[in-house]
Amino acid sequence: MSAAARLPRRGWLMLIVVGFLGFCAVLRAPVGVIPPLLTRLGRDLGLGEVARGALTSVPILCFGLLTPVASLVVRRLGVNTAGLLTLTMALAGALLRSAGTTWAAFAGTVIIGAGLTVGNLVAPMVIGRDFWHRTALMTGLYSSTCNVIVTAATALAVPLALVIGWQGSAAAWTAVPVLLAGAMWLWVFPPGSQTPRQSLRERSGMSSWVTERALVRPTSSGPAVWKRPLTWVMAVAFAAQTFSYYAIAGWLPTALVDELAMSEAGAGVAASVFSLLGIVGPLLVPVMFEALRWPAGRVLGVICACWLTLPICLAVAPGYWLVPCMLSGIAQGAFFAALFTLVIRRSESVDENRRTTAVIQTTGYCVAAVGPVVMGWVHERSGGWVAPFAMVTGVLVLMTVCAQIAARTGEPARGERVVPAGVLEDGERAEDRGGNA
């Protein structure tokens, strides 16, 4: 008997999970590798400060502006094929970006941004389709995987560039993850299929999954998602989260230098606490939702309270920044996982998941793109850091209110088992629901 044949069901299920998380690892690495290389890249290409800043802003703008188009692409191609398209575009864009000319750097970044925009929709759709019964856990792993890879790319991009140059480093941090993820994706999620590979489903015991029937003939029990108030409440909450994250991430080192007279190197290390702890936050979401069985309102309430501590502290008592920085770092990672856990759970089908996610991400990332700009403008006009962080506090209060509304609207009773539309349960056949799987 071969080793593969002896592999237990849980082992086969883990292979499916690894195939999905490998895909998630690609969704931020091509973007996160560039900021540490900006000095070398800008010097070689002759880019000024404005052009360098624009290069780092392109992916965020793509996430916002191209999401409606990406949603149509996913609807037409299906989830599995759209995932392969994401990986192909990321690889092609990374190779073009490293060609060594200014136009190639921007064109390659646009291609990467467009590809990752498709991937931003594919990831929550895979969770809603294949892991609907573990939404909090899988969304937390998805978010943490992205943060781990970004942290690694940020830390190791420059050391690698010292050996093979910034072009080689930028290309390698995309090409290697994409090739590894692509091999797993083709095996686990074959293009053209509506589910993971049949042999893997059978060996893993995955007897319930969401099919892509709704992508062909969308059904809805209510108005279009963009006409639903709850969709826009969640969109505002996500927009406030992304605005605050990019505003603080962009200006926290400068604020620590100005307020506490830190060195630039020391402020950079201190500010990294905020980003690094974003790895931990998403992993706490399934603990709160599934282990502790907290209702969504309590989960988001705790997360939002922790998020608020850093801007309040920096506005009132910046000398005590460390603990609030740790709490907010955990919370900013957790909020993403918690909010999209709600999106997946509240969606009646995989198609509704796609459409709702598209509205939320379009709104959120368009607003996020102006976060650092608005933060800098308020700082310049006020001449200090109290007003900018007070502004962020106000934005996070809005996020908290919207998150509580979203959490408490349509929440199932405790203990009630929610089975999304299109999911086949144990022993149930597609014909029993009047459709074909």
mmCIF file of C-alpha atoms in Angstrom, residues 55-191:
data_model
loop_
_atom_site.group_PDB
_atom_site.id
_atom_site.type_symbol
_atom_site.label_atom_id
_atom_site.label_comp_id
_atom_site.label_asym_id
_atom_site.label_seq_id
_atom_site.Cartn_x
_atom_site.Cartn_y
_atom_site.Cartn_z
ATOM 1 C CA LEU A 55 4.122 53.274 -7.551
ATOM 2 C CA THR A 56 3.206 51.968 -4.089
ATOM 3 C CA SER A 57 -0.335 53.398 -4.391
ATOM 4 C CA VAL A 58 -1.146 51.697 -7.707
ATOM 5 C CA PRO A 59 -2.143 48.299 -6.223
ATOM 6 C CA ILE A 60 -4.482 49.888 -3.663
ATOM 7 C CA LEU A 61 -6.149 51.931 -6.420
ATOM 8 C CA CYS A 62 -6.504 48.754 -8.476
ATOM 9 C CA PHE A 63 -8.135 46.996 -5.539
ATOM 10 C CA GLY A 64 -10.718 49.763 -5.391
ATOM 11 C CA LEU A 65 -11.281 50.778 -9.017
ATOM 12 C CA LEU A 66 -10.974 47.389 -10.719
ATOM 13 C CA THR A 67 -13.017 45.280 -8.308
ATOM 14 C CA PRO A 68 -16.302 45.666 -10.286
ATOM 15 C CA VAL A 69 -14.542 44.425 -13.431
ATOM 16 C CA ALA A 70 -12.838 41.643 -11.474
ATOM 17 C CA SER A 71 -16.222 40.558 -10.135
ATOM 18 C CA LEU A 72 -17.537 40.121 -13.682
ATOM 19 C CA VAL A 73 -14.404 38.175 -14.645
ATOM 20 C CA VAL A 74 -14.853 35.778 -11.708
ATOM 21 C CA ARG A 75 -18.522 35.336 -12.563
ATOM 22 C CA ARG A 76 -17.686 34.441 -16.152
ATOM 23 C CA LEU A 77 -14.670 32.192 -15.523
ATOM 24 C CA GLY A 78 -15.652 30.508 -12.273
ATOM 25 C CA VAL A 79 -13.667 30.453 -9.056
ATOM 26 C CA ASN A 80 -11.025 27.865 -9.966
ATOM 27 C CA THR A 81 -10.114 29.393 -13.334
ATOM 28 C CA ALA A 82 -10.150 32.915 -11.879
ATOM 29 C CA GLY A 83 -7.650 31.782 -9.230
ATOM 30 C CA LEU A 84 -5.289 30.551 -11.945
ATOM 31 C CA LEU A 85 -5.722 33.886 -13.751
ATOM 32 C CA THR A 86 -4.650 35.691 -10.564
ATOM 33 C CA LEU A 87 -1.435 33.684 -10.349
ATOM 34 C CA THR A 88 -0.657 34.111 -14.060
ATOM 35 C CA MET A 89 -1.128 37.889 -13.951
ATOM 36 C CA ALA A 90 0.940 38.223 -10.767
ATOM 37 C CA LEU A 91 3.836 36.346 -12.362
ATOM 38 C CA ALA A 92 3.641 38.218 -15.668
ATOM 39 C CA GLY A 93 3.391 41.576 -13.906
ATOM 40 C CA ALA A 94 6.338 40.822 -11.614
ATOM 41 C CA LEU A 95 8.599 39.882 -14.518
ATOM 42 C CA LEU A 96 7.602 43.024 -16.439
ATOM 43 C CA ARG A 97 8.055 45.221 -13.344
ATOM 44 C CA SER A 98 11.648 44.010 -13.011
ATOM 45 C CA ALA A 99 12.537 44.793 -16.646
ATOM 46 C CA GLY A 100 14.460 47.900 -15.538
ATOM 47 C CA THR A 101 12.499 50.785 -17.084
ATOM 48 C CA THR A 102 10.037 53.239 -15.596
ATOM 49 C CA TRP A 103 7.167 52.325 -17.906
ATOM 50 C CA ALA A 104 7.720 48.624 -17.193
ATOM 51 C CA ALA A 105 7.703 49.235 -13.441
ATOM 52 C CA PHE A 106 4.323 50.979 -13.598
ATOM 53 C CA ALA A 107 2.798 48.690 -16.236
ATOM 54 C CA GLY A 108 3.908 45.592 -14.341
ATOM 55 C CA THR A 109 2.498 46.976 -11.103
ATOM 56 C CA VAL A 110 -0.863 47.638 -12.775
ATOM 57 C CA ILE A 111 -0.965 44.044 -14.064
ATOM 58 C CA ILE A 112 -0.092 42.750 -10.605
ATOM 59 C CA GLY A 113 -2.755 44.964 -9.018
ATOM 60 C CA ALA A 114 -5.392 43.802 -11.503
ATOM 61 C CA GLY A 115 -4.535 40.147 -10.922
ATOM 62 C CA LEU A 116 -4.569 40.464 -7.139
ATOM 63 C CA THR A 117 -7.916 42.270 -7.342
ATOM 64 C CA VAL A 118 -9.361 39.102 -8.877
ATOM 65 C CA GLY A 119 -7.691 37.078 -6.130
ATOM 66 C CA ASN A 120 -9.228 39.254 -3.429
ATOM 67 C CA LEU A 121 -12.631 38.000 -4.593
ATOM 68 C CA VAL A 122 -11.586 34.395 -5.197
ATOM 69 C CA ALA A 123 -10.289 33.801 -1.648
ATOM 70 C CA PRO A 124 -13.525 34.538 0.273
ATOM 71 C CA MET A 125 -15.517 32.703 -2.404
ATOM 72 C CA VAL A 126 -13.447 29.544 -1.909
ATOM 73 C CA ILE A 127 -14.062 29.809 1.842
ATOM 74 C CA GLY A 128 -17.794 30.268 1.312
ATOM 75 C CA ARG A 129 -17.945 27.401 -1.177
ATOM 76 C CA ASP A 130 -15.621 24.774 0.323
ATOM 77 C CA PHE A 131 -15.129 25.723 3.997
ATOM 78 C CA TRP A 132 -18.506 27.279 4.837
ATOM 79 C CA HIS A 133 -18.667 25.361 8.149
ATOM 80 C CA ARG A 134 -15.304 26.844 9.281
ATOM 81 C CA THR A 135 -15.595 30.402 7.987
ATOM 82 C CA ALA A 136 -13.973 32.094 10.998
ATOM 83 C CA LEU A 137 -11.025 29.681 11.081
ATOM 84 C CA MET A 138 -10.346 29.788 7.343
ATOM 85 C CA THR A 139 -10.798 33.559 7.069
ATOM 86 C CA GLY A 140 -8.381 33.974 9.983
ATOM 87 C CA LEU A 141 -5.826 31.677 8.338
ATOM 88 C CA TYR A 142 -6.272 33.509 5.029
ATOM 89 C CA SER A 143 -5.604 36.901 6.614
ATOM 90 C CA SER A 144 -2.702 35.672 8.758
ATOM 91 C CA THR A 145 -1.040 33.983 5.786
ATOM 92 C CA CYS A 146 -1.110 37.261 3.867
ATOM 93 C CA ASN A 147 0.413 39.100 6.834
ATOM 94 C CA VAL A 148 3.145 36.493 7.378
ATOM 95 C CA ILE A 149 4.297 36.666 3.770
ATOM 96 C CA VAL A 150 4.241 40.475 3.714
ATOM 97 C CA THR A 151 6.312 40.563 6.905
ATOM 98 C CA ALA A 152 8.833 38.129 5.460
ATOM 99 C CA ALA A 153 9.051 40.023 2.168
ATOM 100 C CA THR A 154 9.503 43.337 3.973
ATOM 101 C CA ALA A 155 12.262 41.966 6.188
ATOM 102 C CA LEU A 156 14.179 39.983 3.566
ATOM 103 C CA ALA A 157 13.721 41.978 0.353
ATOM 104 C CA VAL A 158 16.747 44.217 0.936
ATOM 105 C CA PRO A 159 19.155 41.426 2.043
ATOM 106 C CA LEU A 160 18.225 39.494 -1.100
ATOM 107 C CA ALA A 161 18.643 42.646 -3.200
ATOM 108 C CA LEU A 162 22.223 42.969 -1.915
ATOM 109 C CA VAL A 163 22.921 39.637 -3.602
ATOM 110 C CA ILE A 164 20.826 39.703 -6.799
ATOM 111 C CA GLY A 165 19.754 43.356 -7.098
ATOM 112 C CA TRP A 166 16.365 44.960 -6.545
ATOM 113 C CA GLN A 167 15.024 43.565 -9.812
ATOM 114 C CA GLY A 168 15.920 40.014 -8.858
ATOM 115 C CA SER A 169 14.570 40.438 -5.330
ATOM 116 C CA ALA A 170 11.261 41.928 -6.510
ATOM 117 C CA ALA A 171 10.829 39.189 -9.101
ATOM 118 C CA ALA A 172 11.842 36.353 -6.776
ATOM 119 C CA TRP A 173 9.413 37.355 -4.018
ATOM 120 C CA THR A 174 6.602 36.955 -6.563
ATOM 121 C CA ALA A 175 7.827 34.212 -8.904
ATOM 122 C CA VAL A 176 8.764 31.650 -6.236
ATOM 123 C CA PRO A 177 5.478 31.880 -4.259
ATOM 124 C CA VAL A 178 3.443 31.970 -7.501
ATOM 125 C CA LEU A 179 5.098 28.884 -8.995
ATOM 126 C CA LEU A 180 4.691 26.896 -5.776
ATOM 127 C CA ALA A 181 1.108 28.090 -5.294
ATOM 128 C CA GLY A 182 0.299 27.490 -8.947
ATOM 129 C CA ALA A 183 1.386 23.851 -8.804
ATOM 130 C CA MET A 184 -0.810 23.256 -5.731
ATOM 131 C CA TRP A 185 -3.739 25.215 -7.179
ATOM 132 C CA LEU A 186 -3.760 23.223 -10.424
ATOM 133 C CA TRP A 187 -3.789 19.979 -8.452
ATOM 134 C CA VAL A 188 -6.339 20.943 -5.800
ATOM 135 C CA PHE A 189 -8.586 23.366 -7.726
ATOM 136 C CA PRO A 190 -8.471 22.305 -11.400
ATOM 137 C CA PRO A 191 -9.609 25.047 -13.818
#
